[in-house]
Short mmCIF file of C-alpha atoms in Angstrom, two decimals:
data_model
loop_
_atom_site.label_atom_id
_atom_site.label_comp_id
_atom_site.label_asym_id
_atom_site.label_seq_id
_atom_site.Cartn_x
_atom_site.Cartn_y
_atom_site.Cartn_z
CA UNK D 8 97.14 140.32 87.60
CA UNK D 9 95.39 137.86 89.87
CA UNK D 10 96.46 134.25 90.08
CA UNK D 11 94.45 131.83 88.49
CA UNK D 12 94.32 128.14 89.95
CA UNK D 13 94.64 124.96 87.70
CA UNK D 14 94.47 121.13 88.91
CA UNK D 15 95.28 118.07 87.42
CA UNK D 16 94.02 114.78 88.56
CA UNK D 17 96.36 111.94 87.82
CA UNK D 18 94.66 108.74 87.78
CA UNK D 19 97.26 105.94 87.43
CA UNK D 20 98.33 102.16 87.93
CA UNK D 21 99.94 102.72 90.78
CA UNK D 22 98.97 106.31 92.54
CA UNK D 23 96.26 108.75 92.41
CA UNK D 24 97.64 112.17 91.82
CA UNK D 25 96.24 115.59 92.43
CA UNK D 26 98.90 118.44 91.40
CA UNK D 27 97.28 122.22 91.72
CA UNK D 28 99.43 125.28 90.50
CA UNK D 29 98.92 128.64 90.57
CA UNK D 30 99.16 131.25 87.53
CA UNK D 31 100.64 134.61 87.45
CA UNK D 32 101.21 136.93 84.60
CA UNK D 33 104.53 138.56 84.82
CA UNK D 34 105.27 141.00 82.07
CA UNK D 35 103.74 138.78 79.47
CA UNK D 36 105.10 136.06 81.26
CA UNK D 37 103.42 133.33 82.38
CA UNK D 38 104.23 132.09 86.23
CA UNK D 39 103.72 128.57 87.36
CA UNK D 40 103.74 128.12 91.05
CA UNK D 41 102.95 124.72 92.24
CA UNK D 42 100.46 125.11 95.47
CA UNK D 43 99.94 121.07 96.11
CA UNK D 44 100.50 118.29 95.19
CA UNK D 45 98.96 114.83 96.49
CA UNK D 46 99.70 111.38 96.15
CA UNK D 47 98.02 108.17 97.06
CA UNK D 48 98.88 104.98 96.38
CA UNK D 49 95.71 102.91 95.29
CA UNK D 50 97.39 100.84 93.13
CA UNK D 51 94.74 99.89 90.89
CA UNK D 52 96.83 98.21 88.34
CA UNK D 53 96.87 95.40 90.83
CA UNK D 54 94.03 94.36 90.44
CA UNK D 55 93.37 94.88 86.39
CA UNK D 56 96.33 93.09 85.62
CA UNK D 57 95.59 90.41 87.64
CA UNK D 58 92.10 89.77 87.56
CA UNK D 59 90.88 92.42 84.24
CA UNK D 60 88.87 94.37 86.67
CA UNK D 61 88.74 96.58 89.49
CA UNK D 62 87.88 95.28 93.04
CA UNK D 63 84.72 97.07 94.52
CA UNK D 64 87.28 97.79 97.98
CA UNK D 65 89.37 99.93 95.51
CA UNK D 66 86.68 101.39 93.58
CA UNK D 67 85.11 102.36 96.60
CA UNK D 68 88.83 103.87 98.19
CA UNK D 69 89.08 105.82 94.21
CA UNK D 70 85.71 107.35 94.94
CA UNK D 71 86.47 108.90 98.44
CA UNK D 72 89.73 110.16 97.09
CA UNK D 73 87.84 111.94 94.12
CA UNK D 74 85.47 113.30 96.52
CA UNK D 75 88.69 114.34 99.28
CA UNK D 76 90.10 116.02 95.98
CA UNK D 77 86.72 117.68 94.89
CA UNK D 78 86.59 119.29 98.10
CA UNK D 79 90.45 120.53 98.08
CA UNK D 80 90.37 121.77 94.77
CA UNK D 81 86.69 123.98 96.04
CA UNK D 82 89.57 125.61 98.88
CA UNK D 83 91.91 126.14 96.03
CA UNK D 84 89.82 128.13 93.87
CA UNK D 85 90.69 125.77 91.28
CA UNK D 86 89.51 127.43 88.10
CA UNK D 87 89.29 124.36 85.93
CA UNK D 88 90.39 121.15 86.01
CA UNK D 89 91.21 117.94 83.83
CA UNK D 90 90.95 114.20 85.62
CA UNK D 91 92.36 111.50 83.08
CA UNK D 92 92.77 107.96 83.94
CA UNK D 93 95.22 105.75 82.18
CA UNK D 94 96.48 102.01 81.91
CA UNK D 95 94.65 100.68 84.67
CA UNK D 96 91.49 101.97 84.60
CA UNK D 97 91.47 101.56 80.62
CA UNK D 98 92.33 98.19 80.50
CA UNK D 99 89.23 97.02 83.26
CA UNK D 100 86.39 95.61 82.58
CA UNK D 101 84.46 97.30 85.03
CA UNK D 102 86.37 100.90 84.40
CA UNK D 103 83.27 102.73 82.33
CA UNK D 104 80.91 101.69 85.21
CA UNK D 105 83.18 102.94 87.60
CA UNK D 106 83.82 106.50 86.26
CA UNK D 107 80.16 106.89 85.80
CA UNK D 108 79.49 106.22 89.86
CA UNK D 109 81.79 108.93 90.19
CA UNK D 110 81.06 111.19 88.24
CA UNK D 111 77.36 110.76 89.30
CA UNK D 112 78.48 110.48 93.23
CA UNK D 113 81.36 113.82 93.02
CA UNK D 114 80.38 115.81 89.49
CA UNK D 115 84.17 114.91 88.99
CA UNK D 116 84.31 114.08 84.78
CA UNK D 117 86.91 111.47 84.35
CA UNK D 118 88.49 111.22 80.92
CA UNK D 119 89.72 107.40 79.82
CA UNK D 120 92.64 108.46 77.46
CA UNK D 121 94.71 106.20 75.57
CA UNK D 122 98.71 105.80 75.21
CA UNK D 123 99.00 108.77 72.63
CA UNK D 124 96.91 111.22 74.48
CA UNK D 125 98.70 110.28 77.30
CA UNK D 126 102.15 111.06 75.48
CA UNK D 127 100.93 114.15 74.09
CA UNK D 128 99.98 115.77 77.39
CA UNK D 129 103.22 114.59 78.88
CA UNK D 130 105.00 116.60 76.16
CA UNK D 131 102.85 119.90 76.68
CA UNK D 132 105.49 120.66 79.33
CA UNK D 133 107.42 122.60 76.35
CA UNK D 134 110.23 120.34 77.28
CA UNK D 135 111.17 121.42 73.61
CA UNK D 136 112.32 124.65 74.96
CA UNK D 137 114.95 123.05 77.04
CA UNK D 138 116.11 121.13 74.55
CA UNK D 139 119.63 121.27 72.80
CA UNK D 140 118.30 120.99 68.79
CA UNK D 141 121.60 119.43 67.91
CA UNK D 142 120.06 116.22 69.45
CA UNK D 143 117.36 113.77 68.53
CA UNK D 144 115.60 112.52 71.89
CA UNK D 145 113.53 110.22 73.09
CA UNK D 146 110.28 111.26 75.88
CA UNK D 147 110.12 108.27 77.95
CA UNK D 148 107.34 107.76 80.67
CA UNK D 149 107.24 104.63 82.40
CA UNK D 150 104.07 104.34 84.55
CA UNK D 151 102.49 100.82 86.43
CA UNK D 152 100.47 100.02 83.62
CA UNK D 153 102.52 101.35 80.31
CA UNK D 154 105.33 103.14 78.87
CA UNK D 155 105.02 105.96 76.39
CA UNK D 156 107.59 106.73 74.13
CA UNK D 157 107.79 109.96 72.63
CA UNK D 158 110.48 111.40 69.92
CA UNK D 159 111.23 114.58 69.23
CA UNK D 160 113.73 115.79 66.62
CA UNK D 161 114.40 119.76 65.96
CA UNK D 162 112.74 120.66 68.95
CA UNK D 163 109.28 118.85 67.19
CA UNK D 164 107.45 116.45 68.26
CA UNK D 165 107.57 114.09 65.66
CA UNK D 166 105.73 110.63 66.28
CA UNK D 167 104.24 108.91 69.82
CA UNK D 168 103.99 105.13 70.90
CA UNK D 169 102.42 103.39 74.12
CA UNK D 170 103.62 99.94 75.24
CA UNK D 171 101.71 97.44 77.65
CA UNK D 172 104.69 97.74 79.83
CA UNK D 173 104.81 99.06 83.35
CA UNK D 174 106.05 98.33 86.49
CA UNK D 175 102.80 96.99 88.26
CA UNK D 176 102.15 95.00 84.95
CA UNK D 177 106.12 93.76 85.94
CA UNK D 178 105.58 92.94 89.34
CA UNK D 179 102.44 91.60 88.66
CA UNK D 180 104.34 88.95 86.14
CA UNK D 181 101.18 90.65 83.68
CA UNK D 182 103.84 91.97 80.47
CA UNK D 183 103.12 90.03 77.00
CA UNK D 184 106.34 88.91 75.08
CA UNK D 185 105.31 90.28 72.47
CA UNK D 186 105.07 93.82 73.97
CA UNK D 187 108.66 93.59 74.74
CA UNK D 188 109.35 92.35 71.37
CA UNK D 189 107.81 94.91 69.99
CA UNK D 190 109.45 97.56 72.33
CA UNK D 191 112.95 96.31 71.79
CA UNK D 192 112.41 96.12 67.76
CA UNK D 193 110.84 99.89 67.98
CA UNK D 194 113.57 100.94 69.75
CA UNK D 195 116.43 99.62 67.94
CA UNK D 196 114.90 101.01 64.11
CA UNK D 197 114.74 104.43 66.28
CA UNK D 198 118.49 104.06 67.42
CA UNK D 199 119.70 103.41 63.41
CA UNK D 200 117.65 106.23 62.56
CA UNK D 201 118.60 108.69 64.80
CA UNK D 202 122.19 108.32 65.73
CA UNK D 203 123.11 109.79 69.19
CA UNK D 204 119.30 109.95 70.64
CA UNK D 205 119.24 111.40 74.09
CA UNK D 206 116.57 110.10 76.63
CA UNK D 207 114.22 112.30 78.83
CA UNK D 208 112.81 110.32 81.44
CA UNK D 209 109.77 111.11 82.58
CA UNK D 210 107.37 109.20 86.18
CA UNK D 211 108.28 109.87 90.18
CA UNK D 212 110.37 105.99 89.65
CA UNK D 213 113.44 107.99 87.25
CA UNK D 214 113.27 111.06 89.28
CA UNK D 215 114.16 108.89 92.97
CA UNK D 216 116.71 106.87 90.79
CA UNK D 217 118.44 110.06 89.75
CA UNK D 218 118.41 111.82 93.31
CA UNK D 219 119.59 108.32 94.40
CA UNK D 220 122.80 108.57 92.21
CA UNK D 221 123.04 112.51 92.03
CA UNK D 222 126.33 112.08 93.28
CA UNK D 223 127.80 110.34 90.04
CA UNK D 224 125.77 113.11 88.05
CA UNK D 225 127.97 116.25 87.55
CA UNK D 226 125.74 117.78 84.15
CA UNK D 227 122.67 119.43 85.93
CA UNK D 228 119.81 117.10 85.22
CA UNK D 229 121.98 114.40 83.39
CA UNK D 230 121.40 110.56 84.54
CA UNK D 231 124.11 108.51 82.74
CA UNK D 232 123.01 105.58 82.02
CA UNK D 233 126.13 103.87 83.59
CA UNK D 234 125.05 105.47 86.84
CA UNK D 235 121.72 104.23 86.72
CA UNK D 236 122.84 100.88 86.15
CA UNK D 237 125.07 100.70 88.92
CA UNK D 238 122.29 102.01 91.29
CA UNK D 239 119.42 99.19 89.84
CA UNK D 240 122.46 97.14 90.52
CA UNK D 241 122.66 98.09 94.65
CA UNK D 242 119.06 98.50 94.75
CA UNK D 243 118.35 94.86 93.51
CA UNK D 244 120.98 93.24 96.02
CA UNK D 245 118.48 94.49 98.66
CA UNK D 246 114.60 93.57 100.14
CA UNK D 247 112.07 95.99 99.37
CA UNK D 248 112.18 96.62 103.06
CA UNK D 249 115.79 97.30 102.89
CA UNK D 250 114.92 99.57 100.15
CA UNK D 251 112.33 101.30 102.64
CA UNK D 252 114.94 101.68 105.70
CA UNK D 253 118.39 102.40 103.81
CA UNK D 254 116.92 104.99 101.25
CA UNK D 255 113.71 106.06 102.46
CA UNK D 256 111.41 104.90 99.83
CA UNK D 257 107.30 104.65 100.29
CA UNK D 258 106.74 100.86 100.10
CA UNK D 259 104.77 101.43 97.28
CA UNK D 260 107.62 102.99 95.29
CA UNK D 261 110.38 100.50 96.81
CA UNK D 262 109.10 97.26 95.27
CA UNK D 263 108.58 98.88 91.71
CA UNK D 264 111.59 101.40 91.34
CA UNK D 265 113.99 98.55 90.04
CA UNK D 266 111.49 97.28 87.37
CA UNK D 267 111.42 101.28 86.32
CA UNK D 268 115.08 101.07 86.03
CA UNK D 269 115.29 97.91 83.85
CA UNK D 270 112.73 99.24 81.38
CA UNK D 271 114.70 102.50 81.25
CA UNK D 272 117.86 100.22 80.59
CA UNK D 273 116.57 97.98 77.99
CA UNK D 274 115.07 101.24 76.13
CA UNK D 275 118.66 102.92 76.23
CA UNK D 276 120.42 99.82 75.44
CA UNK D 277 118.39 99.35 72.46
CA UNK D 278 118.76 102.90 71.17
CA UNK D 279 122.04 103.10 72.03
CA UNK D 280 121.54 106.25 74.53
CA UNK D 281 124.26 106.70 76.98
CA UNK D 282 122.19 109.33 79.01
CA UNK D 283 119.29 110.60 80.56
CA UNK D 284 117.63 113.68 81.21
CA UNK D 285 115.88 113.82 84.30
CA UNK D 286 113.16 117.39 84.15
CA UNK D 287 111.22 115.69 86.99
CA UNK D 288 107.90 116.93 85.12
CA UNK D 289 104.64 114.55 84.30
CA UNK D 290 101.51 113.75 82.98
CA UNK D 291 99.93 116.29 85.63
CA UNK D 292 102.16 118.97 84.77
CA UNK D 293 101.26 118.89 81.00
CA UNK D 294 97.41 118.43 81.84
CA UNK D 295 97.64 121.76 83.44
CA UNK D 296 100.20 123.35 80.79
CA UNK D 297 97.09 122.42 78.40
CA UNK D 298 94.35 123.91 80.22
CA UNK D 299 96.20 127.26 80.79
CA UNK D 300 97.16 127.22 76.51
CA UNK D 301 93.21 126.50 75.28
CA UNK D 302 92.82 128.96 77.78
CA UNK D 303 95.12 131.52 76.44
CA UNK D 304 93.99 130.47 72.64
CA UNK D 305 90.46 132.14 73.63
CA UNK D 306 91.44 134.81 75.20
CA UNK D 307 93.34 135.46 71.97
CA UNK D 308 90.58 134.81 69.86
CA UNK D 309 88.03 137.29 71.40
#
């Protein structure tokens, strides 16, 4: 059977995504090949956070990315295609009139979602089929503008929550108390609720963490959460530049990886979770994994 190309655009606080994967068909089987996968760092959160809207230098940089991608996903083949933006281009004031210029300037349609959509595409990676169903767990993504929270009990996806929390909005001193409040309160009812949660951690800051302390990591894609703390520890003794030289990090990941780590931290430490599963799987992986199921839905239906 012939391949079939999908492609996800990623629109985020921090980076601009584009993640393209082939389809196969193998004795009933569906194949997922990844065939690129781009990321630039706009970092529009910056300026939402900051200011509530974003800068016309960005919005101009956003709309020759979308047209860069356009023209990529035309070489691909790309058979169809989702582009959602999150946090950062939600929360601006000027975010409807800037999806409009590019949709009108690149025939790119760019989907606002909220915190639940967001969560629910994250999920449609079937992580529930790697899932041990003695365990209750917890689907955390922590992005630059917000963190959805996800739980998922018999292998079910059983309730979804966002959180004004991200690391941009951290850096950028932008997080409410009462977010955190409410985060920490969430969190703990979930933890009395669901005795022995497990945490999936989900965003490109969890998966560096846990290549960063693979070594103290001996159960496949297992992060303790003592490990991780030791790491944030290290990693917030040193510069962001230090953080660049000593471990290789963009400079765009460097000075946001630790406030990944805390939220992680405070989440576990308020559920009581003692470790965390690391898939290294995201919001453009499930955006495909959806396109290829309606598409499979009507085939089935003809």
């Amino acid at each position: 059977m012939e391949k079939t190309n999908y492609a996800a655009i990623d629109i985020g606080s921090n980076a601009v995504r584009l993640l393209i994967k082939s389809v196969d068909m193998e004795e009933g089987t569906a194949s997922f090949v990844k065939e690129q996968l781009l990321r630039v760092p706009l970092r529009l959160g910056e300026d939402t956070f900051s200011v509530g809207t974003i800068s016309k230098e960005k919005g101009k940089r956003l709309l020759r990315l979308m047209k860069s991608y356009r023209q990529l996903m035309k070489i691909y083949g790309v058979k169809r295609y989702r582009a959602c933006a999150t946090s950062a281009v939600r929360d601006a004031a000027n975010g409807p009139e800037l999806i409009r210029e590019i949709s009108r300037k690149t025939g790119i349609k760019i989907e606002v979602i909220g915190g639940e959509e967001e969560a629910r595409l994250i999920y449609d990676n079937h992580i529930e089929e790697m899932l041990d169903r003695r365990y209750d767990y917890l689907y955390v993504d922590v992005g630059g503008g917000s963190t959805e929270i996800s739980l998922i009990s018999g292998g079910v996806l059983q309730s979804s929550r966002s959180y004004d929390i991200g690391t941009v909005r951290l850096l950028e001193g932008r997080v409410k108390e009462e977010s955190v409040a409410s985060l920490r309160n969430d969190m703990r009812e979930l933890g009395a609720g669901h005795p022995g949660l497990r945490i999936i951690g989900s965003g490109g800051n969890i998966n560096k963490l846990y290549r960063l302390a693979a070594a103290g990591c001996k159960n496949g894609m297992e992060l303790p959460v003592s490990e991780l703390s030791v790491i944030n520890g290290v990693l917030k003794s040193m510069s962001s530049e230090e953080r660049v030289r000593v471990f290789r990090m963009r400079p765009d990941r460097a000075d946001v990886i630790t406030f990944a780590a805390d939220i992680f931290l405070e989440i576990a430490g308020q559920c009581g979770a003692s470790v965390i599963l690391v898939p290294t799987i995201g919001l453009a992986d499930g955006i495909i994994d959806s396109l290829y199921a309606e598409d499979t839905e009507r085939a089935g239906r003809r």
